PDB file of C-alpha atoms in Angstrom:
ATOM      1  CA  UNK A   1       5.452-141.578 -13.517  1.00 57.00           C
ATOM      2  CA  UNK A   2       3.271-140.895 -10.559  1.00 67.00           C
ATOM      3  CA  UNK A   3      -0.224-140.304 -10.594  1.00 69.00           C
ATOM      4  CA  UNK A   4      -1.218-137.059  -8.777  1.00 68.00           C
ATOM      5  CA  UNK A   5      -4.713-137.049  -6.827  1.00 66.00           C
ATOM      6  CA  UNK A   6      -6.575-135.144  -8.967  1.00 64.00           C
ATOM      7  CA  UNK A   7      -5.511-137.156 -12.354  1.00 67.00           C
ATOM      8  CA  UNK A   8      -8.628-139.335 -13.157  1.00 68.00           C
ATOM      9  CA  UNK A   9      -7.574-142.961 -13.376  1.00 71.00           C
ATOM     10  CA  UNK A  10      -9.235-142.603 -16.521  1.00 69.00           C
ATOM     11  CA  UNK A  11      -6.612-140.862 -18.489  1.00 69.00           C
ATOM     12  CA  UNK A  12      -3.436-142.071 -19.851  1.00 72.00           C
ATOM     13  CA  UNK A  13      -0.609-139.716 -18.407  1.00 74.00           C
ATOM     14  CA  UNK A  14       1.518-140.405 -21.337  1.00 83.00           C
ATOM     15  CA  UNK A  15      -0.233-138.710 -23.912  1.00 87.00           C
ATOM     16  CA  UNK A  16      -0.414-135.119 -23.991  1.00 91.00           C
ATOM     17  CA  UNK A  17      -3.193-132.986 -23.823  1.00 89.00           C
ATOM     18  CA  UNK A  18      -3.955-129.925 -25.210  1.00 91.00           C
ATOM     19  CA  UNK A  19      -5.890-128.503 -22.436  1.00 89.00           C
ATOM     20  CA  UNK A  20      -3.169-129.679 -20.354  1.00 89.00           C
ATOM     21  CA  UNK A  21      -0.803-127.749 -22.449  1.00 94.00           C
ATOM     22  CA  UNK A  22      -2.938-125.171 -22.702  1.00 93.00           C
ATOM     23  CA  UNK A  23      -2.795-125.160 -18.908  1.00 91.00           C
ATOM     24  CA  UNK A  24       1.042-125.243 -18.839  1.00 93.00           C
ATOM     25  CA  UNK A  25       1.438-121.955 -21.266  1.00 94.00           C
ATOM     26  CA  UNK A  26      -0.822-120.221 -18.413  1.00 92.00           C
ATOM     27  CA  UNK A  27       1.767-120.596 -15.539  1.00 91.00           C
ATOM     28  CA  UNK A  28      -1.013-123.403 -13.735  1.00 89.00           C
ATOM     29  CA  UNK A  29       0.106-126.692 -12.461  1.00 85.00           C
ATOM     30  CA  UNK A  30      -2.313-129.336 -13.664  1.00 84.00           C
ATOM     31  CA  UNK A  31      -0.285-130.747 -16.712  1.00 88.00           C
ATOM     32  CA  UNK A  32       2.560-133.264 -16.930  1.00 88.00           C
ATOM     33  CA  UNK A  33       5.832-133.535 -18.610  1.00 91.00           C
ATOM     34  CA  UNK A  34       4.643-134.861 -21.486  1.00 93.00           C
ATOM     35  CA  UNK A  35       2.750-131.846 -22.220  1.00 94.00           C
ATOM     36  CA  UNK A  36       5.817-130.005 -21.221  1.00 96.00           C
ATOM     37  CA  UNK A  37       7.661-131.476 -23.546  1.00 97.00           C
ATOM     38  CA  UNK A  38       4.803-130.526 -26.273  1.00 97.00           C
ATOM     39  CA  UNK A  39       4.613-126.934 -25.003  1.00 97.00           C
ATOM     40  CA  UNK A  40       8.224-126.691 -25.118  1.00 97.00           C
ATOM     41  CA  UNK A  41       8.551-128.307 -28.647  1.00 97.00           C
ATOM     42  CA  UNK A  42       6.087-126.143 -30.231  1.00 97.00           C
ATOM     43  CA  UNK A  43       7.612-122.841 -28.844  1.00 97.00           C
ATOM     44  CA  UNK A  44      10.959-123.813 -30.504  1.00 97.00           C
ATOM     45  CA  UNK A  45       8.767-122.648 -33.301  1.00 97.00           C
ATOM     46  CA  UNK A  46       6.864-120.205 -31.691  1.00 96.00           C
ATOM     47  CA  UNK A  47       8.122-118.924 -28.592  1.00 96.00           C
ATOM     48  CA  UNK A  48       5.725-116.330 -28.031  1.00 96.00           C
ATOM     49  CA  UNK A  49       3.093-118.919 -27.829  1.00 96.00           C
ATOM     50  CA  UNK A  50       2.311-118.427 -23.452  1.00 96.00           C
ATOM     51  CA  UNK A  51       1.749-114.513 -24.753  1.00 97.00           C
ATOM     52  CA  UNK A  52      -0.568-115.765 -27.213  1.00 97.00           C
ATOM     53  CA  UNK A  53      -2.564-117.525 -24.523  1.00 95.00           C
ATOM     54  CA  UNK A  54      -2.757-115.370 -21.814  1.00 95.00           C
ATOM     55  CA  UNK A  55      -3.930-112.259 -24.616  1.00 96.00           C
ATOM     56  CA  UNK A  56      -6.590-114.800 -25.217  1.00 96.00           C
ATOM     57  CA  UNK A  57      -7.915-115.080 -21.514  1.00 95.00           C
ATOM     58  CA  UNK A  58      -7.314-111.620 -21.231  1.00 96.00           C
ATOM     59  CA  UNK A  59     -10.135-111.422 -24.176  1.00 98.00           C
ATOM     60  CA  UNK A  60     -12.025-113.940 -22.486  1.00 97.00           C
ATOM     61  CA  UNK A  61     -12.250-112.246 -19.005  1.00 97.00           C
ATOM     62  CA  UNK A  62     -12.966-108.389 -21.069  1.00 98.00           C
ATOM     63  CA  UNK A  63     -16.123-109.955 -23.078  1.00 98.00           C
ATOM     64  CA  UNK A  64     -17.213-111.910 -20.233  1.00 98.00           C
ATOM     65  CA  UNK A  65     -17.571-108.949 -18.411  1.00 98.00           C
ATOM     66  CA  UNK A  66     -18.814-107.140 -21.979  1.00 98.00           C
ATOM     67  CA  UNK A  67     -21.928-109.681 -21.842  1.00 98.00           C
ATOM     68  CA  UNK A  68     -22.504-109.314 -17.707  1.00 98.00           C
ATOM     69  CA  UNK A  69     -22.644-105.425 -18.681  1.00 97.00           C
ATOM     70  CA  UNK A  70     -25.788-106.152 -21.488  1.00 97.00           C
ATOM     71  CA  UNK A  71     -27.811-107.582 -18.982  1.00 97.00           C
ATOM     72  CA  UNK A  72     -26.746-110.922 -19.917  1.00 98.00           C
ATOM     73  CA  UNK A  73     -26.411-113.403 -16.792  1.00 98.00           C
ATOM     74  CA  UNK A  74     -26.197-117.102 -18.035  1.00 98.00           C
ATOM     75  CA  UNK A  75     -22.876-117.962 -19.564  1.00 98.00           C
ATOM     76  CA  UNK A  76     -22.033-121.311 -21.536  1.00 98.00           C
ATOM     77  CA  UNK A  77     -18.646-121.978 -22.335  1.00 98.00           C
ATOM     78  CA  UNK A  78     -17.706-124.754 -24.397  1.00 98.00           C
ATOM     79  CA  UNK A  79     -13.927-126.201 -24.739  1.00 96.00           C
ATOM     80  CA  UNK A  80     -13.874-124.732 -20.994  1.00 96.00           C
ATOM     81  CA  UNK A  81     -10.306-126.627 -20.245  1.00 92.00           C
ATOM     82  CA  UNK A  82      -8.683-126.626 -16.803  1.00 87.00           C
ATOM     83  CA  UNK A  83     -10.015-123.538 -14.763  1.00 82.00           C
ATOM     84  CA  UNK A  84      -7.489-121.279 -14.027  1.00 80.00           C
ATOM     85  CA  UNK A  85      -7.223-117.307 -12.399  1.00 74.00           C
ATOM     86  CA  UNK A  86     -10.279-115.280 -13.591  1.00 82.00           C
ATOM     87  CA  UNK A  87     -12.304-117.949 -15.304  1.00 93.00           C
ATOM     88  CA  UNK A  88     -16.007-117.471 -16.655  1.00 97.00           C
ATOM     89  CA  UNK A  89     -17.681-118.383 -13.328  1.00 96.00           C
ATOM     90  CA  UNK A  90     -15.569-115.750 -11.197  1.00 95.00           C
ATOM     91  CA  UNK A  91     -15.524-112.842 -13.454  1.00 97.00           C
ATOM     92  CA  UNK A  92     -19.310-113.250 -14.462  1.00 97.00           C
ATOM     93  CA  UNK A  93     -20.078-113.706 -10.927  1.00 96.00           C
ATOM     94  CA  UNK A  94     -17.994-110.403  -9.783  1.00 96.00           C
ATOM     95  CA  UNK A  95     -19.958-108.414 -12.130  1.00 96.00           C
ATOM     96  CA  UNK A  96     -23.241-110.401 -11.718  1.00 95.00           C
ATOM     97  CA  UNK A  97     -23.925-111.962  -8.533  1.00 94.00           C
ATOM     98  CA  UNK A  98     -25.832-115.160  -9.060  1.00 94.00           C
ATOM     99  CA  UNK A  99     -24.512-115.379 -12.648  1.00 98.00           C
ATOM    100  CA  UNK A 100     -25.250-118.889 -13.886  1.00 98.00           C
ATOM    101  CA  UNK A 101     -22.157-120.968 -15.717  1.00 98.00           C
ATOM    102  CA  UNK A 102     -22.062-124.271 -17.196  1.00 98.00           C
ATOM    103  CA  UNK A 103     -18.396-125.272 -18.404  1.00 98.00           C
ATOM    104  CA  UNK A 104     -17.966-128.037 -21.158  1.00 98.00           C
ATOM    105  CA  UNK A 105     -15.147-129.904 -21.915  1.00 96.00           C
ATOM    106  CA  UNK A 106     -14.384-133.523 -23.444  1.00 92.00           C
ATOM    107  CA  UNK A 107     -10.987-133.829 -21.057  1.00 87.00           C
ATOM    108  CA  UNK A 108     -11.424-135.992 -18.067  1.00 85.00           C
ATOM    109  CA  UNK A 109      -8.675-133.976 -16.472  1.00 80.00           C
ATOM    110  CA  UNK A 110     -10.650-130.460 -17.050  1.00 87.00           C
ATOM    111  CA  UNK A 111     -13.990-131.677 -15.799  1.00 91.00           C
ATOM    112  CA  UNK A 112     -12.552-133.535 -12.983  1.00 85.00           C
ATOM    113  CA  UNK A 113     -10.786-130.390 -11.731  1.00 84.00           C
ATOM    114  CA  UNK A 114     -13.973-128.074 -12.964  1.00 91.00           C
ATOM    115  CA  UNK A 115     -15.555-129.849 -10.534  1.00 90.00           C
ATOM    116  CA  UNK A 116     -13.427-129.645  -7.404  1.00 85.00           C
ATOM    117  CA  UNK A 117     -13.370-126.035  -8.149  1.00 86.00           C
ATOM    118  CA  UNK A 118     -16.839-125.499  -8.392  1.00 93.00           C
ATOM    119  CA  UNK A 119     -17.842-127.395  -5.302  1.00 90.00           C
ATOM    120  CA  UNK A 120     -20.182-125.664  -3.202  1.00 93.00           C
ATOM    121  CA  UNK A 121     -21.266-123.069  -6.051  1.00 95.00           C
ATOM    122  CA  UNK A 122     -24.751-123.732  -7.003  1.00 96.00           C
ATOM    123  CA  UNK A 123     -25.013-121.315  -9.189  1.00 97.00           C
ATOM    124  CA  UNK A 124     -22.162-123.276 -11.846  1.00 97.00           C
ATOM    125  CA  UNK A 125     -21.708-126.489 -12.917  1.00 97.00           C
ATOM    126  CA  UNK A 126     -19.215-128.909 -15.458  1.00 97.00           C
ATOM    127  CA  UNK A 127     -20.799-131.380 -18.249  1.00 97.00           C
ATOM    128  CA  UNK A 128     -18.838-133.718 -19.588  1.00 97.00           C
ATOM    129  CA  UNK A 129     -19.241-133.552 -23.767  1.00 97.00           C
ATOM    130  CA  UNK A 130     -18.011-132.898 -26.979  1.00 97.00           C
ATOM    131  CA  UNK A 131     -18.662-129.372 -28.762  1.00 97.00           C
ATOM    132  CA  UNK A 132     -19.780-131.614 -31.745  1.00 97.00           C
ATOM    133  CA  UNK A 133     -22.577-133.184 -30.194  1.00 97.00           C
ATOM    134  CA  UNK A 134     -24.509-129.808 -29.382  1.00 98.00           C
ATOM    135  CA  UNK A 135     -27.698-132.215 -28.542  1.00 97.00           C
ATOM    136  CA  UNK A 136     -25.591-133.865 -25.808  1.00 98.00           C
ATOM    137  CA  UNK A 137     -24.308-130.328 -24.520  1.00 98.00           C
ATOM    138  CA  UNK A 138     -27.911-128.940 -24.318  1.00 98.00           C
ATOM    139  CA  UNK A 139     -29.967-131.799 -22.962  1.00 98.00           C
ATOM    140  CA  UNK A 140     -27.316-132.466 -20.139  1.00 98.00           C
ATOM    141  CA  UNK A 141     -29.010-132.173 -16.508  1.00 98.00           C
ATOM    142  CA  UNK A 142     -26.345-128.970 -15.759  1.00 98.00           C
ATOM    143  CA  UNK A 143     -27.722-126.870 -18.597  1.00 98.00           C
ATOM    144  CA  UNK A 144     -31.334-127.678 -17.544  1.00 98.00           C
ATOM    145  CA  UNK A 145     -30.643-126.616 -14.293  1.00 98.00           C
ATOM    146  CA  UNK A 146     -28.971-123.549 -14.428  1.00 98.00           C
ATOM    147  CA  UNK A 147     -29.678-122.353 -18.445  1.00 98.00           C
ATOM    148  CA  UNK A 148     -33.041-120.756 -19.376  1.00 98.00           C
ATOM    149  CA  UNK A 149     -32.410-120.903 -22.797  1.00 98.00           C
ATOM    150  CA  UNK A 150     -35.731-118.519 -23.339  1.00 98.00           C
ATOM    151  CA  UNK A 151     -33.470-115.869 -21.969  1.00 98.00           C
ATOM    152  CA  UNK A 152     -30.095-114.724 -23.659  1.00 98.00           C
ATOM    153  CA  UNK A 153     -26.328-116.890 -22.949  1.00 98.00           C
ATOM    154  CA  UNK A 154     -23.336-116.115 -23.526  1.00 98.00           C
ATOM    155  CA  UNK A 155     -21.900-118.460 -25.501  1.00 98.00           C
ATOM    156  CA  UNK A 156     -18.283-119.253 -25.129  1.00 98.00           C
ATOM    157  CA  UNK A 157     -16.684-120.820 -27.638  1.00 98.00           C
ATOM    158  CA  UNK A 158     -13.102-119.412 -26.634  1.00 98.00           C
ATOM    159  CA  UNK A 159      -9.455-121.438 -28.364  1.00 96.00           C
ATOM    160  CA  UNK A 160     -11.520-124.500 -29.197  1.00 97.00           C
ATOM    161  CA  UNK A 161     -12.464-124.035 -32.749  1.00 98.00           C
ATOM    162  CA  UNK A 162      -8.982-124.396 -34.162  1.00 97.00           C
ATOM    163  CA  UNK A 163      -8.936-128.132 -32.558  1.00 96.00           C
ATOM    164  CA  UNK A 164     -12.118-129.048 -35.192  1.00 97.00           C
ATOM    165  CA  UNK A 165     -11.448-130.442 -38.530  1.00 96.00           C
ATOM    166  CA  UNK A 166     -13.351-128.980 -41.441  1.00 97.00           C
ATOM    167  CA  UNK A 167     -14.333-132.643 -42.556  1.00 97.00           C
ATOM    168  CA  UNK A 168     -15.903-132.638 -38.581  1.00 97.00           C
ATOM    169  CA  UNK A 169     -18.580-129.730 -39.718  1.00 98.00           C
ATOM    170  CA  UNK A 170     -17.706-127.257 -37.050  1.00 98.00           C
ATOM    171  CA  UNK A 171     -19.722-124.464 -38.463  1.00 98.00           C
ATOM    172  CA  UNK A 172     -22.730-127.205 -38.678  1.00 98.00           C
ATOM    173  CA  UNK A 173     -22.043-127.649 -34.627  1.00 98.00           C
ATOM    174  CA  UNK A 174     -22.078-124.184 -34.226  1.00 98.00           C
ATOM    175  CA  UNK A 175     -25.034-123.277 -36.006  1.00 98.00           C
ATOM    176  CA  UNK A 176     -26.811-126.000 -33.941  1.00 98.00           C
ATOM    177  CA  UNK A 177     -25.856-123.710 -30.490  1.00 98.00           C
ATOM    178  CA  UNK A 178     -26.849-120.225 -32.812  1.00 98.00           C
ATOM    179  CA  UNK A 179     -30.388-122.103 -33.274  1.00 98.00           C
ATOM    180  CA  UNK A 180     -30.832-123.172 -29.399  1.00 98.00           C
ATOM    181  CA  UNK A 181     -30.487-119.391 -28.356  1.00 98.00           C
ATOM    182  CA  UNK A 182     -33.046-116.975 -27.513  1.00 98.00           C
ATOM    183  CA  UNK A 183     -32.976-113.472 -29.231  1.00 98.00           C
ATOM    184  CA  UNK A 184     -29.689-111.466 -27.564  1.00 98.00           C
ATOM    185  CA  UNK A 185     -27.491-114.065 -27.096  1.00 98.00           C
ATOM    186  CA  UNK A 186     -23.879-113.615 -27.622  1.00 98.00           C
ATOM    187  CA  UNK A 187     -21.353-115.655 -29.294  1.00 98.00           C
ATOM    188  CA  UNK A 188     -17.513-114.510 -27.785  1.00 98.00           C
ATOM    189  CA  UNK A 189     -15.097-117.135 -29.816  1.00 98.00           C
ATOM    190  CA  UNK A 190     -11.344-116.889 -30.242  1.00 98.00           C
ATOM    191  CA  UNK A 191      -9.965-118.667 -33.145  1.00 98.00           C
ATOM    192  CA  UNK A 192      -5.543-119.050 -34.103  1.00 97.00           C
ATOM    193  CA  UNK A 193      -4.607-117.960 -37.730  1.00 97.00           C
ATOM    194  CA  UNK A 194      -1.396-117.542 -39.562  1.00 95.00           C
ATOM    195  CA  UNK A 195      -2.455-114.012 -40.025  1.00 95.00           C
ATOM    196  CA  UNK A 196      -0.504-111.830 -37.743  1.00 93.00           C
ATOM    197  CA  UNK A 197       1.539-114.188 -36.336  1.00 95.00           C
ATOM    198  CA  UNK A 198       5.264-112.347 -36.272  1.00 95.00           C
ATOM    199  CA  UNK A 199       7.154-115.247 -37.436  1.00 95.00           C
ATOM    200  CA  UNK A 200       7.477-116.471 -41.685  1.00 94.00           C
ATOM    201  CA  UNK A 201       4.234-119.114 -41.907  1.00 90.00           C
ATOM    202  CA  UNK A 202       6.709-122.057 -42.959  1.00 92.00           C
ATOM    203  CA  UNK A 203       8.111-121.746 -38.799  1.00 95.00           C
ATOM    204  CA  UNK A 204       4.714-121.158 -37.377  1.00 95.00           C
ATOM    205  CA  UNK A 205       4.092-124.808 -38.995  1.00 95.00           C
ATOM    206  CA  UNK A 206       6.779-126.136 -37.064  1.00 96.00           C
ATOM    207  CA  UNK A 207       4.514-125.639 -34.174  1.00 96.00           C
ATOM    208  CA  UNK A 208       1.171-126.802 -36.122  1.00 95.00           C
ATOM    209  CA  UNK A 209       3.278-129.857 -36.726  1.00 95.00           C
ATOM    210  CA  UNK A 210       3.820-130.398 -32.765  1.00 96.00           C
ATOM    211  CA  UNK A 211      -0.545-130.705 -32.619  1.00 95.00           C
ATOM    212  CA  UNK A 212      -0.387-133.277 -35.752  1.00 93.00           C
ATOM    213  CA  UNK A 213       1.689-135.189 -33.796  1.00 93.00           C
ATOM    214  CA  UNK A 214       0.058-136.031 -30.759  1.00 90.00           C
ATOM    215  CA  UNK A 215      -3.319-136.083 -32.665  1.00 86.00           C
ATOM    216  CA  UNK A 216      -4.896-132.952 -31.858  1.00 88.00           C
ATOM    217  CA  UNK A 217      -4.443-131.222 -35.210  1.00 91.00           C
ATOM    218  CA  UNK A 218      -4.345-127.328 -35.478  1.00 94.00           C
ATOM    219  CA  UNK A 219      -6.495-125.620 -37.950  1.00 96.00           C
ATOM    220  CA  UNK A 220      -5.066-122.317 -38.919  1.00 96.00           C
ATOM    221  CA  UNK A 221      -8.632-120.806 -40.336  1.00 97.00           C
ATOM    222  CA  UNK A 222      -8.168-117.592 -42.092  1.00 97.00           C
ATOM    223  CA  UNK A 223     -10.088-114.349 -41.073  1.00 98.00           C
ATOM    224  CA  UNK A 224     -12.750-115.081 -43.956  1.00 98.00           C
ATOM    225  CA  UNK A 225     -13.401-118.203 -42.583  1.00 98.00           C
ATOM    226  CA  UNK A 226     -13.615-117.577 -38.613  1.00 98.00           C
ATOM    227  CA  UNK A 227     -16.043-114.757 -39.787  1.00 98.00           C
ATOM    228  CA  UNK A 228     -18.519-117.842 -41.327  1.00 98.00           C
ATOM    229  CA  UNK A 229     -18.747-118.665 -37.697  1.00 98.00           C
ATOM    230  CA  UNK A 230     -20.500-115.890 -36.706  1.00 98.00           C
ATOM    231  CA  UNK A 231     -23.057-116.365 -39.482  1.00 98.00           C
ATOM    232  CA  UNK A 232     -26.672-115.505 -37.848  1.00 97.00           C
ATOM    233  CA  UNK A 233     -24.918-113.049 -35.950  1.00 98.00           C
ATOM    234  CA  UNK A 234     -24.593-109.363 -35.763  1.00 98.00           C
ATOM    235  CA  UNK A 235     -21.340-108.337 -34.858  1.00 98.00           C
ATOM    236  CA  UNK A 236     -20.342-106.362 -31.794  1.00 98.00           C
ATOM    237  CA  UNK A 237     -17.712-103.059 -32.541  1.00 98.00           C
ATOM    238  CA  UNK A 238     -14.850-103.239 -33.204  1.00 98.00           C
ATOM    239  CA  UNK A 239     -15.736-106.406 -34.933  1.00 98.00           C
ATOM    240  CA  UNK A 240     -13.501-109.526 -35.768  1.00 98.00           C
ATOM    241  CA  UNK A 241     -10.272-108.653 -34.937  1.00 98.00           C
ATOM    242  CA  UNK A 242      -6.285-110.133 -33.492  1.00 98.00           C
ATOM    243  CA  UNK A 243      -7.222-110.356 -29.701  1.00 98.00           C
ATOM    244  CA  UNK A 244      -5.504-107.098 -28.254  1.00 97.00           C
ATOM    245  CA  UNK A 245      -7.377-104.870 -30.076  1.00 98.00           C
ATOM    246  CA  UNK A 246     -11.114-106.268 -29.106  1.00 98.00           C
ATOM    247  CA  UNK A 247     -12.114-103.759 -26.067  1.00 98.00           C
ATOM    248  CA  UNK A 248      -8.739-103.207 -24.869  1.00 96.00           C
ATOM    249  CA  UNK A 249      -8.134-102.063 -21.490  1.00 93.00           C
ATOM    250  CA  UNK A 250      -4.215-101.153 -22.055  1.00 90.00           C
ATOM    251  CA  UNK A 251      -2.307-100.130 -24.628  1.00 91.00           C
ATOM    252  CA  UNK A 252      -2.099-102.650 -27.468  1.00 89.00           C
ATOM    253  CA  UNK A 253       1.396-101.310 -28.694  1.00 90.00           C
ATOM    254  CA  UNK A 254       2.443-102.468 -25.197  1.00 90.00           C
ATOM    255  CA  UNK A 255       1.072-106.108 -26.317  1.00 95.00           C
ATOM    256  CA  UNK A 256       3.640-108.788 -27.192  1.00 96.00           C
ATOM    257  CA  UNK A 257       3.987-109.343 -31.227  1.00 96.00           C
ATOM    258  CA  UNK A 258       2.886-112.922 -30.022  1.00 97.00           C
ATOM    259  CA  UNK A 259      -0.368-111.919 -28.319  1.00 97.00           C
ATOM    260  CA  UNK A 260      -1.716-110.988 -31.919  1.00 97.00           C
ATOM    261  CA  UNK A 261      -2.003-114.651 -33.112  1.00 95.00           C
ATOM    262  CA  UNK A 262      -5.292-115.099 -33.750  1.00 96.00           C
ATOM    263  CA  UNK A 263      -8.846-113.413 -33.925  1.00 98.00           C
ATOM    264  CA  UNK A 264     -11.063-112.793 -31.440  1.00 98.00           C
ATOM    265  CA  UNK A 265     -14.740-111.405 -31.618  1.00 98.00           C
ATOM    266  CA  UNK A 266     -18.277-111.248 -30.044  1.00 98.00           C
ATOM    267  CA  UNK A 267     -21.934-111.373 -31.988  1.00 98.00           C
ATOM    268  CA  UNK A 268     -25.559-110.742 -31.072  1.00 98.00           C
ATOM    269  CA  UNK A 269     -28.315-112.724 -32.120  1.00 97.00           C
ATOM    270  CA  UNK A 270     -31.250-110.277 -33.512  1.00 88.00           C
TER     271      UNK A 270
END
């Protein structure tokens, strides 16, 4: 297999990735065929799953805009992936000119391309870490620079959850960001559950079973426990709730059954 330019030597181009995968349900170009071959496994299972993803940017893109309404003007979004169409950095900075964004992401491939992207924009920047190392994310040289964290963020924590074993302490990580924020802040997460999903739980494993397998296991939280996330947190109306129906801006009986696969919500720090 050929190595394209912008594949870090780094990586090995035989595994797949899921924010390559990722990538490849959102119509982009910066995956291979072995995450093809994932993608395509998974949605023998589930093949709704691209709907899934693209109601979850959809989200992303309507409480971006949400938190660049309330004032808000520094955005950090963790488990950023590969930028694609109406990221953080362009809808924040539509709405907010100046708007300050710092992507995260462990993937060599999404911080390489973060970067190429985000040459010549000053006011955003990639670090290379891991949402689990919180002290790493918020001593890196790109959030000093452009993150006063005396003043409100936006805290993205957006299809990255479900990728974080319990036995990892995800809700400790989280609670480590919570503490870091100034009085304001707003945490927008997305999180996949088995609730709502319009297929019988013992398919929808079928594709859970596709993540086991190339080590990236998918954690199918319930609603109870993608709410403890937002512990220390006041929720924003409607609340937590399947991704379509959080601010819409169309109909959601127009939505796919598929694009209801998983939870979506936004809290304010008092």
């Amino acid at each position: 297999m050929e190595r394209p330019a912008w594949a870090p030597r780094s990586i090995d181009i035989t595994v797949p990735s899921v924010s390559r995968i990722y990538d490849y349900y959102l119509g982009g170009s910066h995956n291979f065929e072995v995450d093809r071959a994932a993608a395509r496994k998974a949605m023998e299972y589930m093949p709704g799953l691209p709907k899934t993803m693209q109601a979850n940017r959809a989200f992303l893109r309507r409480a971006v805009r949400f938190a660049a309404e309330q004032g808000i003007t520094q955005f950090l979004d963790v488990g950023s992936g590969i930028p694609t169409f109406g990221n953080v950095h362009e809808v924040a900075q539509a709405s907010v000119p100046g708007a300050r964004v710092v992507y995260v992401d462990h993937d060599p491939v999404a911080v390489a391309h973060s970067e190429a992207v985000l040459a010549g924009n000053e006011a955003a920047d990639v670090v290379a870490a891991d949402l689990l190392k919180p002290h790493d994310i918020l001593g890196s040289p790109q959030v000093e620079r452009l993150i006063d964290l005396n003043r409100p963020v936006a805290l993205l924590l957006v299809a990255i959850l479900h990728f974080v074993e319990d036995t990892d302490d995800p809700y400790g990580a989280v609670a480590e960001l919570r503490d870091a924020l100034a009085p304001g802040s707003l945490l927008i997460l997305t999180h996949a559950s088995y609730e709502g999903i319009p297929v019988p739980p013992e398919r929808a494993e079928g594709a859970v079973d596709v993540y086991r397998d190339i080590r990236n296991p998918l954690i199918m939280r319930s609603r109870d426990e993608i709410a403890r996330f937002f512990e220390g947190y006041d929720m924003v109306e409607p609340g937590l709730v399947p991704m379509p129906l959080w601010r819409p801006e169309s109909a959601p009986e127009d939505e796919d059954p598929f694009a209801f696969s998983g939870f979506a919500g936004v809290g304010r720090t008092a």
